[in-house]
C-alpha positions as a printed Julia matrix, in Angstrom:
773×3 Matrix{Float64}:
  31.47   -8.3    -6.85
  34.11   -8.05   -4.12
  35.64  -11.26   -2.74
  35.18   -9.83    0.77
  31.44   -9.43    0.14
  31.15  -12.92   -1.33
  32.9   -14.54    1.62
  30.86  -12.63    4.22
  27.54  -13.35    2.53
  28.36  -17.02    2.18
  29.64  -17.29    5.74
  26.56  -15.63    7.23
  24.17  -17.92    5.38
  26.31  -20.95    6.19
  26.28  -19.97    9.86
  22.51  -19.82   10.02
  22.1   -23.04    8.01
  24.81  -24.79   10.03
  23.27  -23.76   13.33
  19.86  -24.98   12.24
  21.26  -28.2    10.76
  23.09  -28.91   14.0
  19.86  -28.52   15.95
  18.07  -30.86   13.54
  20.83  -33.43   13.65
  20.76  -33.47   17.43
  17.18  -34.72   17.15
  18.15  -37.32   14.55
  16.99  -35.39   11.48
  19.23  -33.84    8.83
  18.45  -30.46    7.37
  16.91  -30.78    3.9
  17.44  -28.29    1.1
  15.17  -25.23    1.41
  13.38  -26.65    4.41
  11.95  -23.81    6.47
  14.27  -22.35    9.12
  13.34  -21.78   12.75
  15.44  -18.8    13.82
  14.5   -19.18   17.49
  16.94  -22.09   17.76
  19.89  -19.73   17.3
  18.85  -17.99   20.51
  19.34  -21.11   22.65
  22.89  -21.84   21.53
  25.45  -22.02   24.34
  28.21  -20.97   21.93
  26.68  -17.54   21.35
  27.16  -14.33   23.31
  23.95  -12.54   24.29
  23.44   -8.8    24.59
  20.34   -7.37   26.27
  18.9    -3.87   25.91
  19.67   -2.25   29.24
  19.38    1.52   29.22
  18.92    4.59   27.05
  22.18    6.53   27.07
  21.32    9.3    24.6
  18.42   10.59   22.51
  17.98   13.66   20.28
  14.28   14.34   19.81
  14.94   16.65   16.85
  16.74   14.02   14.78
  15.27   10.86   16.28
  18.75    9.45   16.85
  19.6     7.71   20.1
  21.86    5.15   21.74
  21.21    2.08   23.87
  23.55    0.27   26.23
  23.51   -3.52   25.76
  24.57   -5.76   28.67
  26.62   -8.86   27.92
  25.44  -12.27   29.13
  25.96  -15.97   28.47
  23.57  -18.89   28.43
  24.25  -21.47   31.14
  22.54  -24.71   32.21
  20.66  -24.77   35.5
  19.4   -27.76   37.48
  16.57  -27.58   40.0
  14.96  -30.68   41.49
  16.08  -32.84   38.58
  14.74  -30.47   35.96
  17.27  -28.77   33.7
  16.89  -25.46   31.95
  18.99  -22.59   30.6
  19.46  -19.18   32.18
  21.3   -16.07   30.98
  24.04  -15.06   33.38
  26.31  -11.97   33.48
  29.43  -12.46   31.4
  32.79  -10.76   31.86
  34.26  -10.12   28.44
  37.52  -11.88   27.68
  37.88  -10.19   24.29
  41.41   -9.0    23.53
  42.53   -6.32   23.48
  39.97   -5.31   26.08
  40.55   -1.66   25.25
  39.14   -2.26   21.74
  35.98   -4.22   22.55
  33.65   -2.81   25.2
  32.17   -5.03   27.88
  28.69   -3.62   27.28
  28.5    -1.93   23.87
  26.56    1.27   23.25
  24.84    1.13   19.87
  22.53    3.37   17.9
  18.85    3.46   17.11
  16.69    5.72   14.96
  13.02    6.62   15.32
  11.26    8.38   12.42
   7.6     9.42   12.28
   6.05    8.76    8.85
   2.56   10.11    9.56
   0.13   10.22   12.47
  -0.55    6.46   12.14
   2.91    5.14   11.36
   6.33    5.42   12.94
   9.59    3.69   11.98
  12.0     2.27   14.55
  15.46    1.0    13.62
  17.75   -0.63   16.19
  21.33   -1.44   15.2
  23.67   -4.13   16.54
  26.76   -2.8    14.76
  28.61    0.48   14.4
  28.51   -0.14   10.64
  25.16    1.14    9.34
  24.56    0.97    5.61
  21.48    1.64    3.53
  20.46   -1.02    1.03
  20.9     0.44   -2.48
  18.88   -2.44   -3.95
  15.62   -1.9    -2.03
  12.66   -3.66   -3.64
  10.13   -4.16   -0.84
   9.22   -0.5    -0.35
   7.74    1.58   -3.17
  10.11    4.38   -2.18
  11.97    5.7     0.84
   9.21    6.81    3.23
   9.19   10.52    3.96
   9.84   11.54    7.55
   7.28   13.87    9.14
   8.5    14.9    12.58
   5.59   17.28   12.96
   3.19   14.31   13.08
   4.61   13.11   16.42
   5.49   15.66   19.11
   8.4    14.69   21.36
   8.79   15.63   25.01
  11.14   14.7    27.85
   9.7    12.66   30.7
  11.01   11.67   34.13
  12.25    8.35   32.72
  12.89    8.98   29.04
  10.94   10.49   26.15
   7.37   10.51   24.88
   6.45   10.84   21.2
   2.76   11.53   20.65
   0.48   11.86   17.63
  -3.26   12.21   17.16
  -3.47    8.4    16.87
  -1.28    7.24   19.74
   2.02    7.49   21.55
   5.39    5.79   21.88
   7.32    6.08   25.11
  11.05    5.4    25.21
  11.92    4.57   28.81
  15.47    5.15   29.99
  16.14    2.43   32.55
  15.38   -0.3    32.07
  15.23    0.44   28.36
  11.73   -0.15   27.13
   9.58    0.86   24.15
   5.93    1.36   25.13
   3.14    1.7    22.58
  -0.19    3.31   23.55
  -3.35    4.34   21.75
  -4.73    7.88   21.61
  -6.56    7.35   24.92
  -3.41    6.26   26.73
  -4.27    2.56   26.76
  -1.29    0.23   26.69
  -1.14   -1.68   23.41
   2.18   -3.49   23.77
   5.7    -2.92   25.08
   9.1    -4.51   24.89
   9.83   -6.87   27.72
  12.56   -6.29   30.32
  14.27   -8.52   32.86
  12.04   -7.03   35.56
   8.96   -8.52   33.84
  10.11  -11.97   35.01
   9.66  -13.25   38.55
  12.56  -13.5    40.95
  13.0   -17.27   41.03
  13.04  -18.3    37.38
  13.5   -16.4    34.13
  10.66  -17.38   31.85
  11.27  -14.92   29.0
  14.56  -13.52   27.8
  13.87   -9.86   26.88
  14.91   -7.7    23.9
  18.34   -8.92   22.8
  20.76   -9.72   20.04
  23.28  -12.53   19.7
  26.84  -12.68   18.45
  27.48  -16.17   17.14
  30.47  -18.06   18.41
  30.83  -19.68   15.0
  31.58  -16.51   13.04
  30.67  -13.38   15.08
  27.6   -12.63   12.91
  24.7   -10.98   14.74
  20.93  -11.46   14.82
  18.34   -9.47   16.74
  15.33  -10.55   18.82
  12.81   -7.88   19.84
  10.35   -9.22   22.4
   6.97   -7.54   22.97
   4.21   -8.19   25.47
   1.1   -10.13   24.51
  -2.04   -9.27   26.47
  -4.86  -11.6    27.6
  -7.41  -12.02   24.83
  -5.14  -10.42   22.23
  -5.34  -11.81   18.7
  -2.68  -11.62   15.97
  -3.33  -11.83   12.22
  -1.25  -11.73    9.06
   2.21  -13.21    8.36
   1.31  -14.21    4.81
  -0.6   -17.0     3.11
  -0.76  -19.14    6.2
  -2.81  -22.34    6.27
  -3.04  -22.64   10.05
  -5.76  -20.92   12.14
  -6.03  -17.21   11.34
  -5.34  -16.05   14.88
  -1.63  -16.68   15.28
  -1.59  -16.46   19.08
  -0.28  -19.77   20.36
   1.63  -20.44   17.14
   5.21  -20.2    15.97
   5.34  -18.87   12.4
   8.49  -19.24   10.29
   8.74  -16.51    7.67
  10.82  -18.38    5.13
   9.76  -18.93    1.52
   9.46  -22.62    0.82
   7.36  -25.13   -1.09
   5.0   -26.62    1.52
   3.57  -29.08   -1.03
   0.08  -27.66   -0.56
  -1.98  -25.54    1.83
  -2.16  -28.0     4.7
   1.06  -27.42    6.7
   2.61  -24.6     8.78
   5.03  -23.67    5.97
   4.27  -21.11    3.27
   4.73  -20.23   -0.39
   4.06  -16.58    0.54
   5.28  -15.62    4.01
   4.94  -11.88    4.66
   6.8   -10.11    7.52
   3.72   -8.13    8.56
   1.09   -8.71   11.23
  -1.43   -6.77   13.26
  -3.13   -7.1    16.6
  -6.76   -6.91   17.7
  -5.58   -4.24   20.16
  -5.06   -1.73   17.36
  -1.45   -1.89   16.21
   0.46   -3.55   13.39
   4.11   -4.22   12.63
   5.98   -4.52    9.35
   9.38   -6.12    9.84
  11.31   -4.55    6.99
  13.73   -7.4     6.35
  14.22  -10.12    3.78
  16.16  -12.4     6.12
  14.32  -15.31    7.77
  12.17  -14.47   10.78
  10.49  -16.73   13.31
   7.53  -15.17   15.11
   6.64  -16.81   18.41
   3.22  -15.4    19.26
   2.74  -16.76   22.76
   3.81  -20.24   21.68
   6.56  -20.67   24.28
   5.25  -18.09   26.76
   1.67  -16.88   26.68
   2.54  -13.3    27.62
   5.18  -12.62   24.98
   5.55  -12.26   21.24
   9.14  -12.92   20.25
  10.42  -11.87   16.84
  13.55  -13.91   16.14
  15.23  -12.22   13.17
  18.2   -13.49   11.22
  18.84   -9.85   10.35
  21.36   -7.91   12.44
  19.13   -4.8    12.32
  15.59   -4.36   13.55
  13.79   -2.13   11.03
  10.22   -1.98   12.26
   7.31    0.06   10.94
   4.65    0.35   13.67
   1.11    1.27   12.59
  -1.92    2.28   14.66
  -5.64    2.06   14.0
  -8.44   -0.3    13.03
  -7.5    -3.33   10.89
  -8.45   -1.56    7.64
  -6.34    1.46    8.64
  -3.33   -0.72    9.44
  -3.54   -2.66    6.17
  -3.91    0.62    4.27
  -0.85    2.07    6.03
   1.16   -1.07    5.3
   0.24   -1.16    1.6
   1.04    2.54    1.31
   4.61    1.55    2.23
   5.03   -1.59    0.11
   2.65   -0.71   -2.71
  -0.79   -1.54   -4.0
  -1.76   -3.46   -7.11
  -2.62   -1.91  -10.42
  -6.16   -2.79  -11.45
  -6.05   -6.13  -13.32
  -7.74   -6.32  -16.73
 -11.44   -7.15  -16.84
 -10.88  -10.47  -18.62
  -8.74  -11.74  -15.74
 -11.83  -11.84  -13.48
 -13.46  -14.43  -15.77
 -13.03  -18.2   -15.75
  -9.52  -19.62  -16.31
  -9.84  -23.15  -17.77
  -6.91  -25.49  -17.21
  -5.63  -28.9   -16.23
  -2.21  -30.42  -15.86
  -1.83  -30.27  -18.82
  -3.01  -29.5   -22.35
  -0.27  -30.73  -24.69
  -1.31  -29.5   -28.11
  -2.97  -26.88  -30.25
  -5.71  -29.41  -31.01
  -6.47  -29.85  -27.31
  -6.57  -26.09  -26.75
  -8.93  -25.55  -29.66
 -11.13  -28.46  -28.57
 -11.43  -27.1   -25.01
 -12.33  -23.66  -26.35
 -15.0   -25.14  -28.62
 -16.57  -27.23  -25.89
 -16.63  -24.32  -23.46
 -18.62  -22.32  -25.99
 -20.77  -25.25  -27.15
 -21.73  -26.03  -23.56
 -22.21  -22.35  -22.72
 -19.66  -22.3   -19.87
 -18.63  -18.61  -19.5
 -14.86  -18.45  -19.79
 -12.09  -15.97  -20.64
  -8.77  -17.8   -20.34
  -7.29  -21.1   -21.51
  -4.11  -22.07  -19.72
  -1.42  -24.38  -21.11
   0.54  -25.8   -18.19
   3.78  -27.81  -18.26
   3.48  -29.42  -21.68
   3.35  -26.76  -24.4
   7.04  -27.09  -25.31
   8.99  -30.03  -26.71
   9.71  -31.88  -23.44
   7.23  -31.75  -20.54
   8.51  -29.52  -17.7
  11.54  -28.37  -19.76
  10.68  -24.79  -20.65
  12.44  -23.37  -23.73
   9.93  -20.59  -24.52
   8.87  -22.21  -27.8
   5.7   -24.07  -28.67
   6.41  -27.7   -29.61
   6.56  -27.67  -33.4
   5.06  -31.15  -33.78
   2.01  -30.33  -31.63
   1.44  -26.63  -32.34
   1.38  -26.19  -36.14
   0.73  -22.44  -36.05
   0.69  -21.14  -32.47
   0.34  -17.49  -33.46
  -2.76  -18.26  -35.53
  -4.12  -20.37  -32.68
  -3.7   -17.43  -30.29
  -5.45  -15.06  -32.68
  -8.28  -17.51  -33.29
  -8.8   -18.0   -29.58
  -8.81  -14.26  -29.06
 -11.56  -13.9   -31.67
 -13.61  -16.38  -29.63
 -13.09  -14.27  -26.48
 -10.22  -16.29  -24.99
  -6.92  -15.06  -23.63
  -4.09  -17.54  -23.2
  -1.76  -18.22  -20.28
   1.5   -20.22  -20.43
   3.43  -22.01  -17.69
   7.18  -21.62  -17.09
   9.71  -21.65  -14.24
  13.1   -20.05  -13.39
  15.13  -23.26  -13.01
  17.05  -24.86  -15.9
  18.19  -28.46  -15.72
  21.46  -29.51  -17.42
  19.41  -31.0   -20.25
  17.66  -27.73  -21.02
  18.75  -26.11  -24.33
  19.52  -22.85  -22.48
  21.55  -24.33  -19.63
  24.98  -23.76  -21.19
  24.04  -20.28  -22.4
  23.08  -19.28  -18.87
  26.32  -20.66  -17.47
  28.52  -19.16  -20.18
  26.98  -15.71  -19.76
  26.99  -15.73  -15.94
  23.2   -15.36  -15.65
  22.73  -17.77  -12.76
  23.07  -17.72   -8.97
  26.61  -18.73   -7.94
  28.08  -20.6    -5.03
  31.18  -19.61   -3.07
  33.45  -21.23   -5.66
  31.81  -19.34   -8.52
  30.02  -22.41   -9.78
  26.35  -23.36   -9.33
  25.02  -24.4    -5.9
  22.57  -26.79   -7.56
  22.59  -29.13  -10.54
  20.11  -26.67  -12.06
  20.97  -23.16  -13.17
  18.79  -20.77  -11.17
  18.12  -17.41  -12.84
  19.72  -14.54  -10.9
  17.2   -11.7   -10.96
  19.62   -9.35   -9.18
  21.62   -9.34  -12.43
  20.25   -6.82  -14.96
  21.64   -8.95  -17.8
  19.65  -11.95  -16.54
  16.46   -9.91  -16.34
  17.03   -8.61  -19.87
  17.66  -12.12  -21.24
  14.61  -13.53  -19.46
  12.25  -10.71  -20.4
  13.27  -10.99  -24.06
  12.23  -14.64  -24.01
   8.85  -13.81  -22.47
   8.35  -10.82  -24.76
   8.6   -13.12  -27.77
   5.6   -15.08  -26.47
   3.61  -12.04  -25.39
   4.1   -10.42  -28.78
   2.63  -13.52  -30.41
  -0.56  -12.88  -28.44
  -0.11  -14.7   -25.12
  -2.1   -12.86  -22.45
  -0.38  -13.92  -19.22
   2.57  -15.92  -17.91
   2.32  -18.41  -15.06
   5.14  -17.58  -12.64
   5.53  -20.99  -11.05
   7.97  -22.02   -8.3
  10.51  -19.43   -7.09
  10.67  -20.89   -3.58
  14.02  -22.62   -4.1
  16.52  -19.77   -4.46
  19.85  -20.95   -3.02
  20.14  -19.97    0.63
  23.91  -20.42    0.42
  24.11  -18.72   -2.98
  26.05  -15.63   -3.96
  24.0   -13.18   -6.0
  25.11  -10.66   -8.61
  24.31   -7.7    -6.35
  26.87   -8.95   -3.83
  24.39  -10.2    -1.26
  24.06  -13.73    0.03
  21.13  -16.08    0.07
  20.28  -15.23    3.68
  18.94  -11.9     2.41
  18.08  -12.88   -1.18
  16.25  -16.19   -0.73
  13.02  -14.57    0.49
  13.35  -11.72   -2.01
  13.63  -14.07   -4.96
   9.85  -14.37   -5.52
   9.46  -10.59   -5.44
  12.2   -10.06   -8.04
  10.73  -12.91  -10.12
   7.19  -11.49   -9.91
   8.48   -8.04  -10.81
  10.41   -9.19  -13.87
   7.41  -10.99  -15.38
   4.9    -8.29  -14.46
   6.95   -5.49  -15.96
   7.54   -7.14  -19.33
   3.88   -8.16  -19.48
   2.88   -4.56  -18.83
   5.34   -3.29  -21.44
   4.15   -5.63  -24.19
   0.43   -6.02  -23.47
  -0.43   -2.94  -21.43
  -1.78   -5.17  -18.65
  -0.11   -5.89  -15.33
  -1.17   -9.49  -14.87
   0.77  -12.63  -13.9
  -0.15  -15.95  -12.25
   2.37  -16.5    -9.46
   2.8   -18.99   -6.63
   5.57  -17.58   -4.41
   5.73  -14.11   -2.87
   7.28  -11.82   -0.27
   6.44   -8.32    0.96
   6.02   -6.12   -2.12
   4.72   -8.9    -4.38
   1.15   -7.63   -3.98
   2.1    -4.86   -6.46
   2.21   -7.54   -9.15
  -1.15   -9.34   -9.23
  -2.03  -12.01   -9.1
  -1.12  -15.02   -6.97
  -2.69  -18.41   -6.46
  -2.7   -20.71   -3.45
  -0.57  -23.6    -4.63
  -1.18  -27.32   -4.82
  -4.2   -28.05   -2.63
  -5.19  -31.6    -1.76
  -8.48  -32.74   -3.27
 -10.03  -33.17    0.17
 -12.17  -31.23    2.62
  -8.95  -30.44    4.47
  -7.43  -29.04    1.29
 -10.5   -26.84    0.87
 -10.24  -25.6     4.48
  -6.52  -24.86    4.1
  -7.26  -23.02    0.87
  -9.89  -20.88    2.58
  -7.61  -20.03    5.5
  -4.77  -19.14    3.15
  -7.1   -16.87    1.15
  -8.12  -14.93    4.25
  -4.6   -14.82    5.68
  -2.98  -13.47    2.51
  -5.73  -10.85    2.34
  -4.93   -9.8     5.89
  -1.29   -9.52    4.77
  -1.9    -6.82    2.15
  -2.86   -8.79   -0.99
  -5.97   -7.56   -2.79
  -6.26  -10.33   -5.4
  -5.82  -14.08   -5.1
  -6.92  -17.35   -6.66
  -6.58  -21.08   -6.19
  -7.09  -24.39   -7.98
 -10.84  -24.97   -7.81
 -11.47  -28.56   -6.75
  -7.88  -29.06   -5.58
  -4.77  -30.0    -7.54
  -3.19  -33.24   -6.48
  -5.59  -35.88   -7.84
  -8.84  -35.83   -9.78
 -11.44  -34.16   -7.62
 -14.36  -36.23   -6.27
 -17.62  -34.99   -7.76
 -19.21  -34.03   -4.45
 -16.15  -32.06   -3.3
 -15.71  -30.44   -6.71
 -19.37  -29.41   -6.69
 -19.08  -27.7    -3.3
 -15.75  -26.1    -4.26
 -16.99  -24.59   -7.54
 -19.25  -21.81   -6.16
 -16.6   -20.97   -3.56
 -14.01  -20.66   -6.33
 -16.25  -18.46   -8.43
 -16.81  -16.16   -5.46
 -13.14  -15.21   -5.28
 -11.49  -12.39   -7.19
 -10.01  -14.75   -9.79
 -11.32  -18.19  -10.66
  -9.22  -20.97  -12.16
 -10.15  -24.61  -12.62
  -6.87  -26.53  -12.6
  -5.36  -29.78  -11.42
  -5.21  -33.45  -12.26
  -7.74  -34.35  -14.96
 -10.59  -34.37  -15.46
 -11.31  -30.72  -14.74
 -13.6   -30.05  -17.71
 -17.34  -30.13  -16.91
 -18.31  -32.19  -19.98
 -16.3   -35.09  -18.6
 -18.71  -35.31  -15.66
 -22.44  -36.19  -15.63
 -24.9   -33.66  -17.09
 -26.19  -32.7   -13.63
 -22.68  -31.7   -12.61
 -22.15  -29.68  -15.78
 -25.32  -27.71  -15.01
 -23.93  -26.94  -11.55
 -20.6   -25.94  -13.09
 -22.37  -23.65  -15.57
 -24.57  -22.07  -12.91
 -21.59  -21.29  -10.67
 -19.75  -19.6   -13.54
 -22.89  -17.73  -14.61
 -23.36  -16.4   -11.08
 -19.97  -14.67  -11.23
 -20.48  -13.31  -14.74
 -23.84  -11.83  -13.68
 -22.07  -10.26  -10.72
 -19.2    -8.93  -12.85
 -20.12   -5.22  -12.29
 -20.01   -5.84   -8.53
 -16.75   -7.81   -8.82
 -15.11   -5.14  -10.96
 -16.17   -2.22   -8.76
 -15.08   -3.95   -5.56
 -11.76   -4.83   -7.21
 -11.22   -1.21   -8.16
 -11.91   -0.11   -4.59
  -9.46   -2.72   -3.27
  -6.72   -1.69   -5.69
  -7.02    1.92   -4.56
  -7.08    1.23   -0.83
  -4.96   -1.91   -0.56
  -7.84   -3.95    0.86
  -8.48   -7.63    0.09
 -11.36   -8.69   -2.17
 -11.91  -11.71    0.09
 -11.83  -10.42    3.62
 -12.26  -11.7     7.15
 -15.52  -10.52    8.73
 -13.8    -8.31   11.31
 -12.32   -6.06    8.62
 -15.78   -4.65    8.0
 -17.11   -5.26   11.52
 -14.23   -4.63   13.96
 -16.61   -3.78   16.81
 -18.38   -7.15   16.61
 -16.44   -9.51   18.94
 -17.86  -12.58   17.19
 -16.52  -11.45   13.81
 -12.94  -11.84   15.09
 -13.5   -15.56   15.71
 -14.75  -16.64   12.27
 -12.41  -18.24    9.74
 -14.75  -20.41    7.65
 -16.78  -17.52    6.21
 -15.67  -14.4     4.38
 -16.86  -11.22    2.76
 -16.53  -11.09   -1.01
 -16.11   -7.38   -1.39
 -18.01   -5.28    1.12
 -21.55   -6.59    0.83
 -21.58  -10.33    0.05
 -21.01  -12.83    2.86
 -19.96  -16.29    1.69
 -20.07  -19.48    3.74
 -18.79  -22.49    1.75
 -19.85  -26.03    2.6
 -16.67  -27.66    3.87
 -18.34  -31.05    4.3
 -20.93  -33.12    2.47
 -24.02  -31.34    3.8
 -26.67  -28.94    2.52
 -26.73  -26.66    5.57
 -24.41  -25.19    8.16
 -24.19  -22.72   11.03
 -23.39  -19.23    9.8
 -22.4   -16.24   11.89
 -23.87  -12.97   10.6
 -22.05   -9.88   11.91
 -22.82   -6.24   12.48
 -26.13   -6.29   14.31
 -28.01   -6.05   11.0
 -30.23   -8.18    8.81
 -28.84  -10.28    5.97
 -30.71  -11.49    2.89
 -30.02  -14.85    1.27
 -28.75  -14.18   -2.26
 -30.22  -17.43   -3.61
 -33.52  -17.81   -1.72
 -34.39  -14.26   -0.63
 -34.89  -15.29    3.01
 -33.96  -12.75    5.68
 -31.83  -13.59    8.72
 -30.93  -11.65   11.85
 -27.37  -11.12   13.02
 -25.71  -13.75   15.16
 -25.71  -17.51   14.64
 -28.16  -19.01   12.17
 -28.6   -22.49   10.72
 -28.96  -21.87    7.0
 -29.64  -24.23    4.13
 -27.86  -23.81    0.83
 -29.83  -22.74   -2.22
 -29.66  -24.26   -5.71
 -25.87  -23.86   -5.6
 -24.15  -25.77   -2.77
 -23.01  -22.65   -0.93
 -24.5   -20.0     1.33
 -24.34  -16.41    0.1
 -25.96  -13.51    1.91
 -26.24   -9.81    1.13
 -25.96   -7.08    3.75
 -29.16   -5.16    4.45
 -29.01   -1.88    2.54
 -26.73   -3.11   -0.24
 -27.33   -2.39   -3.9
 -25.64   -5.0    -6.11
 -25.15   -4.27   -9.83
 -25.81   -7.16  -12.25
 -25.59   -7.75  -15.99
 -27.02  -10.48  -18.21
 -24.85  -13.59  -18.55
 -22.18  -13.34  -21.27
 -19.9   -16.1   -22.51
 -16.85  -13.93  -21.89
 -16.24  -10.53  -20.31
 -15.66   -8.91  -23.71
 -19.3    -9.7   -24.58
 -20.86   -8.2   -21.45
 -23.66   -5.77  -22.25
 -22.87   -2.99  -19.82
 -25.79   -0.94  -21.13
 -28.08   -3.64  -19.67
 -26.71   -3.14  -16.14
 -29.38   -3.61  -13.5
 -29.26   -2.74   -9.79
 -30.77   -5.23   -7.36
 -31.69   -3.78   -3.99
 -31.54   -5.77   -0.77
 -33.57   -4.25    2.02
 -34.95   -5.57    5.29
 -34.78   -2.71    7.79
 -32.77   -0.34    5.59
 -34.56    2.67    4.1
 -31.97    3.25    1.39
 -29.47    1.12   -0.52
 -26.01    1.89   -1.83
 -23.3     0.27   -3.89
 -20.17    0.9    -5.93
 -19.9     1.09   -9.7
 -16.89    1.12  -11.99
 -17.3     0.77  -15.72
 -14.34   -0.67  -17.67
 -14.75    2.1   -20.23
 -13.35    4.74  -17.88
 -12.29    2.81  -14.72
 -13.72    5.54  -12.47
 -15.14    4.37   -9.17
 -18.32    5.98   -7.91
 -20.71    5.4    -5.05
 -24.41    5.09   -5.87
 -27.11    5.79   -3.27
 -30.74    4.83   -3.86
 -33.67    6.07   -1.79
């Protein structure tokens, strides 16, 4: 690693952190370690120089290369009638020698068509343009297809047009205009002329050069139209429609799904107007979707380059295009769709065996037993070895559990305290993230997954467990990678902090695949690309109705951000779950792709009254009966990049009401689920698509639109779309015991003359569509 690289990486991260800390301190609050960063604050700093996109100076339609003139300005205070604000004013450069540094620099951009739906736009703020040799977000360098978009000269620039839409590059003022195939304006970059003459409300497309160290960051600003809705940006817990919100894309530990921060921020979003954007960066981003000005979406990037993939189409098309770029998940193993039984924590072989026995004795269908933070010698201190005094023969235990139809999952984390037996080994062998001095930024040693030697060391430790018979590894934490760290690949924490979960997910997934043949993990943190490594869960939910709501929002939001599979802690995590809440949460949890009961004890049904255990059993049995439907829908999602749990508008984009619903979801294509978020036995349910829906529990038929519906025997409302055929099997105690030869199709018809459904048998994993007349 070059000293020059180390110093630059450290300085850039320190500049961003310092700028943010200064803003926080001015309001009386110090910046706390790995607190989320609001990049918009850097763009109101009087010490910075501002450059605004002014005019197109050159463009070659054959290569897609062009140049833009950027006009220099400064931010100055303005007073009017005892109200102070800031305005950008023309700035005469005082740089010396003036012959070396232009007043208004001319810098490059590149536009590359990928296919008829997708085009890539890169805008540079430096003459130094370098590819990243350590790319991990994309599944490969996207191929350029210039034939997909035809370019032509216009009176004020250039027009690139495909069968799906058009992009216009206007010369002066410089503007990027996005239109659909009918010529309708979708969005465009904002210019100075979009503001009125008396007061500048929105600074347009710009970049800054920091006075502290001359580092640069870019801020594309696009229009936001009346009635427009924005979705995506990761596993967000706030309302699904992000218009009116400021979203910080910075991996952090939000301490549960009830705050604006995220375990899994994803730099991708799409609009109800028919376009989506993937910001191909790992640096922090703050998206202001009409929060500070209702007509603008401002993308404040820490990155000095804007690398934007723009996608056109319906929501499903956009998500499919996005996942084609960053990858889709391999189909998880059948057993992973069964019940995962856990608590924090089982401490011994005896406890594990006892839980397995009681699950079978009480006929609770289950496939996985998870040992959380206490399976090694000291709780929370992972050393990759079962505690010898509490696990007499762990390998035999694993084999015995497997014979009973159980797979096993083990917790671990990538941080090593000074008291951990491996701490000195990691330090001595340089396997940790460094600081500028070459030491550790934290008291802990944090595994450096950019170092091949670290990955090899780590995977060898996990392989030892997997070879003993462990089925999956819990990939906990990963949100705390040092932002001011220096990584083995020469990059700083500004660009590696958000990538840390992806590298972490990848390392565990690949060794699991190598040893077991299955690509399955249980991860909390993520970034763009992590969806290739299923699966992820929603973090530490509060055991409250609010925790349940936040969990549901996060489920839908991560699905709208390109993740097919997802789970959560059924009943909440933080404290023991109240019986009423737990009872309403159970059927919701079993109607997600992956179902884990986990959290503060008790979580086991036999520790509750008999009535509750019957409810628990019935909820689990419902999913196991539906396993052919679950498996087929999962296969379809893995092939197309769609979410198993999806917002209503994904299937019904032409239904305006479907875009407004965030407390219902579709489980696969044909089941609509409306959980009870309060202590009640009925609720209002919106049924989309102008069709009839049949209650899965009671058989009653309902028309589209709003209906007041009572729950059935299970405290949840589940409806089936008219014309759906849903495959079922008899209840089995684990997925390995399912009698697939007893598969039975149930047909749901009101007005429909035929029914149809998907089928995928685990024997051949081939997806087929079945139509019944």
